[in-house]
Short mmCIF file of C-alpha atoms in Angstrom, two decimals:
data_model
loop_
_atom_site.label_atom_id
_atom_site.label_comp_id
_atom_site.label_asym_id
_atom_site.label_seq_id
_atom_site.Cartn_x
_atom_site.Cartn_y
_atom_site.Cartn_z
CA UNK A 99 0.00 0.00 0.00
CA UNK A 100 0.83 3.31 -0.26
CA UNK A 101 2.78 5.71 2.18
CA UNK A 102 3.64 8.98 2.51
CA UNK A 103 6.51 11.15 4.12
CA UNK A 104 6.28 14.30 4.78
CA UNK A 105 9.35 16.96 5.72
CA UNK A 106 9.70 19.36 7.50
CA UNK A 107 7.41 18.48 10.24
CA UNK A 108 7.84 22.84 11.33
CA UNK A 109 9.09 25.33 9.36
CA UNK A 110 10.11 28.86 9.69
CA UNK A 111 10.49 31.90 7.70
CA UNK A 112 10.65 35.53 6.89
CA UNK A 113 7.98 37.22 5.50
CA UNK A 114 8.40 37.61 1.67
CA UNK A 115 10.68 34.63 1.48
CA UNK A 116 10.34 31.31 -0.11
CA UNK A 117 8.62 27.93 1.89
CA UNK A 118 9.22 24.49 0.28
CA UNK A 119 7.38 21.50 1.91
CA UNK A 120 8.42 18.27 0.30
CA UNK A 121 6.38 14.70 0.67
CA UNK A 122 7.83 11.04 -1.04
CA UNK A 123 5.19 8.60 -1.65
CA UNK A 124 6.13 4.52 -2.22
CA UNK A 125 3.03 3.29 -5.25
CA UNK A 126 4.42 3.93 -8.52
CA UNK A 127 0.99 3.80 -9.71
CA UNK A 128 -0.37 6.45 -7.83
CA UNK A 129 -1.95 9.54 -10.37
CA UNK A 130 -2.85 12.27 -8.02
CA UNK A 131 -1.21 14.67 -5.62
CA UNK A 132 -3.37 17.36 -3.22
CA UNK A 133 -1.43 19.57 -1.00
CA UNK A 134 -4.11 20.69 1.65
CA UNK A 135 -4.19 23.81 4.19
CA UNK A 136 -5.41 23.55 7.64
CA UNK A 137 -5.71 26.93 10.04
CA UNK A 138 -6.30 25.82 13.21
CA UNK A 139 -9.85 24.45 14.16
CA UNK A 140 -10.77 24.58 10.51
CA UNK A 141 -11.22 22.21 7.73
CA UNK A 142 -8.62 21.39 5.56
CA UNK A 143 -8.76 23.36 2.17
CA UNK A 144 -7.14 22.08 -1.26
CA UNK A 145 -4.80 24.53 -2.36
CA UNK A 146 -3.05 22.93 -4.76
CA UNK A 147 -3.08 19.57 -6.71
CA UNK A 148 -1.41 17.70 -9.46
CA UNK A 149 -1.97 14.77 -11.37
CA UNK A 150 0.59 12.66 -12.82
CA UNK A 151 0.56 13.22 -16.54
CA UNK A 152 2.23 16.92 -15.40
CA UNK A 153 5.28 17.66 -13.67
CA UNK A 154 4.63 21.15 -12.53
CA UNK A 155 1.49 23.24 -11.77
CA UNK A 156 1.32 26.76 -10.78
CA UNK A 157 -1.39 29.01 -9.08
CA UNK A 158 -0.34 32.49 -8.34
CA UNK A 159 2.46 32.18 -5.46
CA UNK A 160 1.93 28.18 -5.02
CA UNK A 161 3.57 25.54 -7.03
CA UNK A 162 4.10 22.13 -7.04
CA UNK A 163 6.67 20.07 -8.27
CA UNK A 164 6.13 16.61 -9.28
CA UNK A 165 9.38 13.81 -9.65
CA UNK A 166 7.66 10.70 -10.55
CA UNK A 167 10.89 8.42 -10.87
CA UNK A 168 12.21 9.61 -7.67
CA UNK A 169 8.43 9.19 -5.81
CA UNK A 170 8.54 12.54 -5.01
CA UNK A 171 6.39 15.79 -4.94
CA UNK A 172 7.01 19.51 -3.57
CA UNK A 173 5.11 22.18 -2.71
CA UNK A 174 6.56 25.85 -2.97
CA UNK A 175 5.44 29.07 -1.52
CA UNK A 176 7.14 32.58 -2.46
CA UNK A 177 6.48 35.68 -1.34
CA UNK A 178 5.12 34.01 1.77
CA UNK A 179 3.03 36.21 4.02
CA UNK A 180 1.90 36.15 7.53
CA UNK A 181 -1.52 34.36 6.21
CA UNK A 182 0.02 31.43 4.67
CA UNK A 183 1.13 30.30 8.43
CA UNK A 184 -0.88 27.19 9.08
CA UNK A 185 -0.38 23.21 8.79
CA UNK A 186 0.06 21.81 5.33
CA UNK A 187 -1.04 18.24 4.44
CA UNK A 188 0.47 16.42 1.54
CA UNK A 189 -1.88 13.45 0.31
CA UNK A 190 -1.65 10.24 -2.44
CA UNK A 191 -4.18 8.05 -3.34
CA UNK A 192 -4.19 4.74 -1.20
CA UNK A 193 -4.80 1.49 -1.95
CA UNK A 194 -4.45 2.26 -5.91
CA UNK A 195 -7.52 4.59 -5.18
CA UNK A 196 -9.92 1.83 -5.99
CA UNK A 197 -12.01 4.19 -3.34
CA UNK A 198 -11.28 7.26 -3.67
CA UNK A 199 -9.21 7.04 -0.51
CA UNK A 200 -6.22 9.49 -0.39
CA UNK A 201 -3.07 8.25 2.41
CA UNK A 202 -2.43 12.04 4.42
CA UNK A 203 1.52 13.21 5.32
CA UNK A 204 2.12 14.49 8.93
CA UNK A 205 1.93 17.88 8.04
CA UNK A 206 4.55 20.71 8.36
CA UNK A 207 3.51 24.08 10.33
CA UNK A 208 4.73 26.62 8.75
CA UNK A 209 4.91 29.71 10.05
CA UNK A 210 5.59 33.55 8.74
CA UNK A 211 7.27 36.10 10.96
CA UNK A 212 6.39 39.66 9.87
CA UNK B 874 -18.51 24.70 -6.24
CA UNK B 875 -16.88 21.65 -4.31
CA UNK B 876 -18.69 23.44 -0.75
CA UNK B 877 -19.21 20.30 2.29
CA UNK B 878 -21.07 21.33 5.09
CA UNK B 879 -21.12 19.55 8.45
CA UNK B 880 -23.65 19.45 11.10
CA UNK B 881 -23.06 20.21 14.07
CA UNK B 882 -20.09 22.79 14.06
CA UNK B 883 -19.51 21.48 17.89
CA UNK B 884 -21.48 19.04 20.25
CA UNK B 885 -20.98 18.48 24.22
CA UNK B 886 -22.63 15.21 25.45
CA UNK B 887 -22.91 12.93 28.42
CA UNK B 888 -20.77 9.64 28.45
CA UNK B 889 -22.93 7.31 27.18
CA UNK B 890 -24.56 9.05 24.98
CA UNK B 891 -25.59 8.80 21.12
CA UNK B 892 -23.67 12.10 19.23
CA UNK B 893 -25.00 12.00 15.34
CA UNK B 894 -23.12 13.90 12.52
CA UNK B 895 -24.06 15.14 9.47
CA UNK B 896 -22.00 15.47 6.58
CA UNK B 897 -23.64 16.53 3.27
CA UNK B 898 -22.25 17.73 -0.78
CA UNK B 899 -23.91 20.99 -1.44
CA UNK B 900 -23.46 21.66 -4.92
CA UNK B 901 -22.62 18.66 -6.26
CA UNK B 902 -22.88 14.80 -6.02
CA UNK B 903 -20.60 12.24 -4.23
CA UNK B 904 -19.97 8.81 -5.14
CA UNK B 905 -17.85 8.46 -1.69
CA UNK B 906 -17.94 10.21 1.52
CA UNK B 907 -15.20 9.67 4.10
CA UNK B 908 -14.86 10.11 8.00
CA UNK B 909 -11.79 10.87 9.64
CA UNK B 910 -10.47 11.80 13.25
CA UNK B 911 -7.95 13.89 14.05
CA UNK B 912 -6.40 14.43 17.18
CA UNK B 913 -4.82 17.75 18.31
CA UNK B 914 -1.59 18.37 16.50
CA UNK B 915 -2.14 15.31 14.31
CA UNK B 916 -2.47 14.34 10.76
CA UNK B 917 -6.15 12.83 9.53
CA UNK B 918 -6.96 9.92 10.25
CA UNK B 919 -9.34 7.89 7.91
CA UNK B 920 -12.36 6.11 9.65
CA UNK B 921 -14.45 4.78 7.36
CA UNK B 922 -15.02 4.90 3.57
CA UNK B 923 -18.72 5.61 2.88
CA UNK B 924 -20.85 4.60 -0.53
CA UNK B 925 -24.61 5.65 -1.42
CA UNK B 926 -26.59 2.59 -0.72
CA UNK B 927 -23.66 0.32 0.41
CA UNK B 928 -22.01 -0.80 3.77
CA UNK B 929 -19.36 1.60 4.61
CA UNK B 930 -15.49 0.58 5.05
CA UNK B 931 -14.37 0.70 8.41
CA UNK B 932 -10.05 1.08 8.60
CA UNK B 933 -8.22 -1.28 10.79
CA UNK B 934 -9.29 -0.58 14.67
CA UNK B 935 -12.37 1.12 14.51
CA UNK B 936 -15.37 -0.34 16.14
CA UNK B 937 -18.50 -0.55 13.14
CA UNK B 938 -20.38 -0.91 15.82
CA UNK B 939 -19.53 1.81 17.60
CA UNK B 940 -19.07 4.68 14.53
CA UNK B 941 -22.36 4.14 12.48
CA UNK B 942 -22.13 5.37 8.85
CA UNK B 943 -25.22 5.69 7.32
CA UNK B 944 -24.87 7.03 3.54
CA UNK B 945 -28.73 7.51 2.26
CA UNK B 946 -27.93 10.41 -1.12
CA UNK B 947 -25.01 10.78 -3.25
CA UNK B 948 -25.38 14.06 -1.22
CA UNK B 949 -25.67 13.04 2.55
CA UNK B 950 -23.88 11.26 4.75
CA UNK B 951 -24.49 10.70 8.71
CA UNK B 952 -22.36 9.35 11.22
CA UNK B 953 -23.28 8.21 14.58
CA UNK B 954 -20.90 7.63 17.87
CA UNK B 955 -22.92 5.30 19.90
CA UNK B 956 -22.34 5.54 23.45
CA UNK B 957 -19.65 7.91 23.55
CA UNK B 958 -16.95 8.25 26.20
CA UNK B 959 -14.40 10.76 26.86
CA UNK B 960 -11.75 8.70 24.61
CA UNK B 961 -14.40 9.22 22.04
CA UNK B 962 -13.76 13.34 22.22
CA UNK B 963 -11.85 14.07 19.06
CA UNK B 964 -12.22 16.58 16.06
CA UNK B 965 -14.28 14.40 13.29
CA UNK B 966 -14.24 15.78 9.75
CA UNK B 967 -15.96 14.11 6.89
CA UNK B 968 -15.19 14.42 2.86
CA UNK B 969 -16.57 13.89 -0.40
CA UNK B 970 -15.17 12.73 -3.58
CA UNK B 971 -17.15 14.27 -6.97
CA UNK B 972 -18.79 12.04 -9.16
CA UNK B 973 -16.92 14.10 -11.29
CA UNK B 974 -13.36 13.32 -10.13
CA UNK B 975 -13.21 10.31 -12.69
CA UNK B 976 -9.73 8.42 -11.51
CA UNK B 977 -9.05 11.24 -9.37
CA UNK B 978 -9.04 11.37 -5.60
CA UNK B 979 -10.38 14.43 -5.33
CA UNK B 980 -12.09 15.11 -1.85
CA UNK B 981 -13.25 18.16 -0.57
CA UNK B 982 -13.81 18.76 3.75
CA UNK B 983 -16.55 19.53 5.77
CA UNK B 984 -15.84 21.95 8.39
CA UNK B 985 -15.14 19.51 11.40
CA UNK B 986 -17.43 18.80 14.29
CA UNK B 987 -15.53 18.94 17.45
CA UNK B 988 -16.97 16.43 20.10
CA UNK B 989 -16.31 16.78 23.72
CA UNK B 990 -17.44 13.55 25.54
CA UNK B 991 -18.13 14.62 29.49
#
């Protein structure tokens, strides 16, 4: 089955600088790759996602970065701003999907110092 | 689109009592609804796989018994924590995956309910 690593588990920055969260995954067959965002009490919201016909997808000041032959996806945040602290959940399809089901990362905190 | 709302928000109850959640797709339909717990300071952790009109998956060491998962729409699904005890008190947060989603495993989250078990 499929599992998922997740690093860092906390990370810290500047305001205006870069974040990079970074999640490895062990099903070669798995097709799709949601980075969620979680403020604290609150649901977790899909930010990003990629599927695995692509290698890179950008929205605005969120990326990710998809290595399929090394297992391995990234998500990247510039210009980070005091808003984007939170806890960020990387996610792959478990079980070949055959359910839906999606296998969740630890999550990384991130937080932005003004 | 993609909006999953989750009633209640929050719910205090008496050990030993029956605590029912509801979990529905508001603007669109979902083959598969899924429960998870989470802890404080903890990832998600998947319950129970839910299907319209089937029984629902329950994941290695949870109680079917105990977490009911009733899945009546392609738009609703409820579940219930029968006679709930203080271990029971956890932040429970459903999904749904869109009918849409193909061979995708898209979900989309409710808003939590937080359950406090006295």
């Amino acid at each position: 089955g499929e599992n998922v690593e997740q690093h860092p588990s906390t990370l810290s920055v500047q305001e205006g600088d870069s974040a990079v969260i970074k999640c490895t995954y062990s099903d070669s067959a798995s097709n799709y790759f949601p980075w969620y965002k979680q403020e604290l009490g609150k649901r977790p919201q899909l930010i990003i996602d990629i599927r695995s016909n692509v290698g890179e997808k950008k929205d605005q000041r969120i990326a990710v970065t998809l290595n399929k032959t090394a297992k391995h996806f990234s998500l990247h945040i510039t210009e980070t701003q005091p808003e984007d602290s939170a806890v960020y959940f990387c996610a792959a399809p478990w079980r070949g999907g055959s359910q839906g089901n999606l296998i969740f990362g630890k999550g990384t905190k991130l937080s932005v110092k003004p | 689109g993609a909006v999953v709302s989750q009633h209640p928000s929050w719910v205090i109850c008496k050990s030993g009592t029956s605590v029912k959640i509801e979990c529905r797709s508001l603007d669109f339909q979902a083959t598969t609804m899924f429960w998870y717990r989470q802890f404080p300071k903890q990832s998600l952790m998947l319950m129970a796989t839910s299907n319209e009109g089937s029984k629902a998956t329950y994941e290695q060491g949870v109680e079917k018994d105990k977490f009911l998962i009733n899945h009546a729409s392609l738009t609703l699904s409820t579940l219930t924590v029968t006679s709930a005890h203080p271990e029971d008190s956890s932040f429970y947060i459903c999904s749904a995956r869109p009918l849409s989603s193909g061979s995708y495993n898209e979900q989309f989250f409710g808003p939590g309910t937080r359950l406090t078990v006295l």
